[in-house]
């Protein structure tokens, strides 16, 4: 017996790592349920039919159900496990920009529109 999950149910199962950092950025990885990859638009994947996601815009990653505060950028996909997306943002972003950088605020508003 197979169980089909709705997109909304899968979005609720997205998990987020703890944050970790180096001297320039803080990082986190976001783990999508593997079944969710089958429901994403083909345009979200690399053109080589590898099944690996390309780097998503903020509007795209927010649109699939990833929720994070301002300043995060999708910068890498873990190719052996394409359901794991890597994000980073400037170290101390929230202290430096308590209301967000204007460009990030604009991107967030656009993503929510």
XYZ file of C-alpha atoms in Angstrom:
113
model
C 0.000 0.000 0.000
C 1.383 3.413 -0.953
C 0.537 6.613 0.787
C 0.207 9.764 -1.260
C 0.941 12.932 0.598
C -0.421 16.290 -0.393
C 2.034 19.036 -1.135
C 0.957 20.830 2.041
C 1.603 17.718 4.146
C 5.059 17.389 2.651
C 5.818 21.079 3.254
C 5.015 20.542 6.936
C 7.706 17.842 7.008
C 10.524 20.127 5.823
C 13.256 20.071 8.459
C 15.893 22.646 9.301
C 19.349 22.073 10.722
C 20.797 24.061 13.554
C 22.811 27.042 12.369
C 26.578 26.798 12.132
C 29.080 29.440 11.052
C 32.531 30.410 9.906
C 34.119 33.865 10.060
C 31.924 35.264 7.274
C 28.588 33.433 7.102
C 26.130 31.456 9.132
C 24.780 28.357 7.455
C 21.979 25.882 7.716
C 20.741 23.079 5.585
C 17.118 22.419 4.796
C 15.957 18.877 4.199
C 12.959 18.405 1.944
C 10.941 15.201 2.086
C 12.232 13.141 -0.844
C 8.708 12.765 -2.225
C 8.482 16.551 -2.544
C 11.091 16.593 -5.321
C 8.651 14.747 -7.580
C 6.117 17.554 -7.175
C 8.409 20.493 -7.929
C 8.301 22.207 -11.329
C 10.826 20.841 -13.821
C 12.202 24.373 -14.193
C 13.569 24.115 -10.624
C 16.023 21.424 -11.722
C 19.286 21.610 -13.616
C 18.960 21.217 -17.384
C 21.057 18.038 -17.508
C 18.320 15.626 -16.316
C 20.423 14.787 -13.259
C 17.485 15.302 -10.908
C 19.488 17.907 -9.005
C 17.870 21.191 -8.079
C 19.414 24.380 -9.382
C 19.977 27.350 -7.065
C 16.514 28.675 -6.230
C 15.507 32.306 -5.867
C 13.978 33.434 -2.608
C 10.532 33.512 -4.216
C 10.999 29.919 -5.402
C 12.237 28.433 -2.128
C 9.623 30.291 -0.114
C 7.040 29.159 -2.659
C 7.776 25.486 -1.989
C 7.225 25.950 1.733
C 10.661 26.777 3.145
C 10.277 29.381 5.885
C 13.232 31.332 7.220
C 13.899 34.842 8.431
C 15.327 37.478 6.096
C 18.810 37.338 4.657
C 19.114 33.653 3.774
C 20.239 32.679 0.292
C 20.183 29.263 -1.312
C 23.779 28.784 -2.420
C 24.343 25.073 -2.935
C 22.647 21.710 -3.375
C 24.195 18.563 -1.949
C 24.315 16.599 -5.220
C 24.423 13.083 -3.678
C 21.260 13.996 -1.756
C 19.364 16.511 -3.927
C 16.640 16.952 -1.315
C 19.162 18.764 0.934
C 19.480 22.485 0.203
C 22.259 24.585 1.705
C 21.611 28.161 2.792
C 23.818 30.926 4.094
C 23.552 34.506 5.231
C 25.929 37.182 6.376
C 27.198 36.570 9.892
C 25.302 38.683 12.472
C 22.767 39.646 9.802
C 19.943 40.246 12.276
C 22.108 42.466 14.493
C 23.385 44.482 11.527
C 20.001 44.775 9.816
C 17.224 44.460 12.428
C 14.604 45.257 9.788
C 16.445 43.515 6.955
C 18.488 44.900 4.091
C 16.219 46.834 1.704
C 16.935 44.352 -1.113
C 16.065 41.402 1.148
C 12.859 43.052 2.343
C 11.860 43.718 -1.276
C 12.618 40.105 -2.276
C 10.618 38.817 0.686
C 7.627 40.979 -0.251
C 7.865 39.805 -3.848
C 8.009 36.168 -2.703
C 4.848 36.626 -0.646
C 2.919 38.347 -3.480
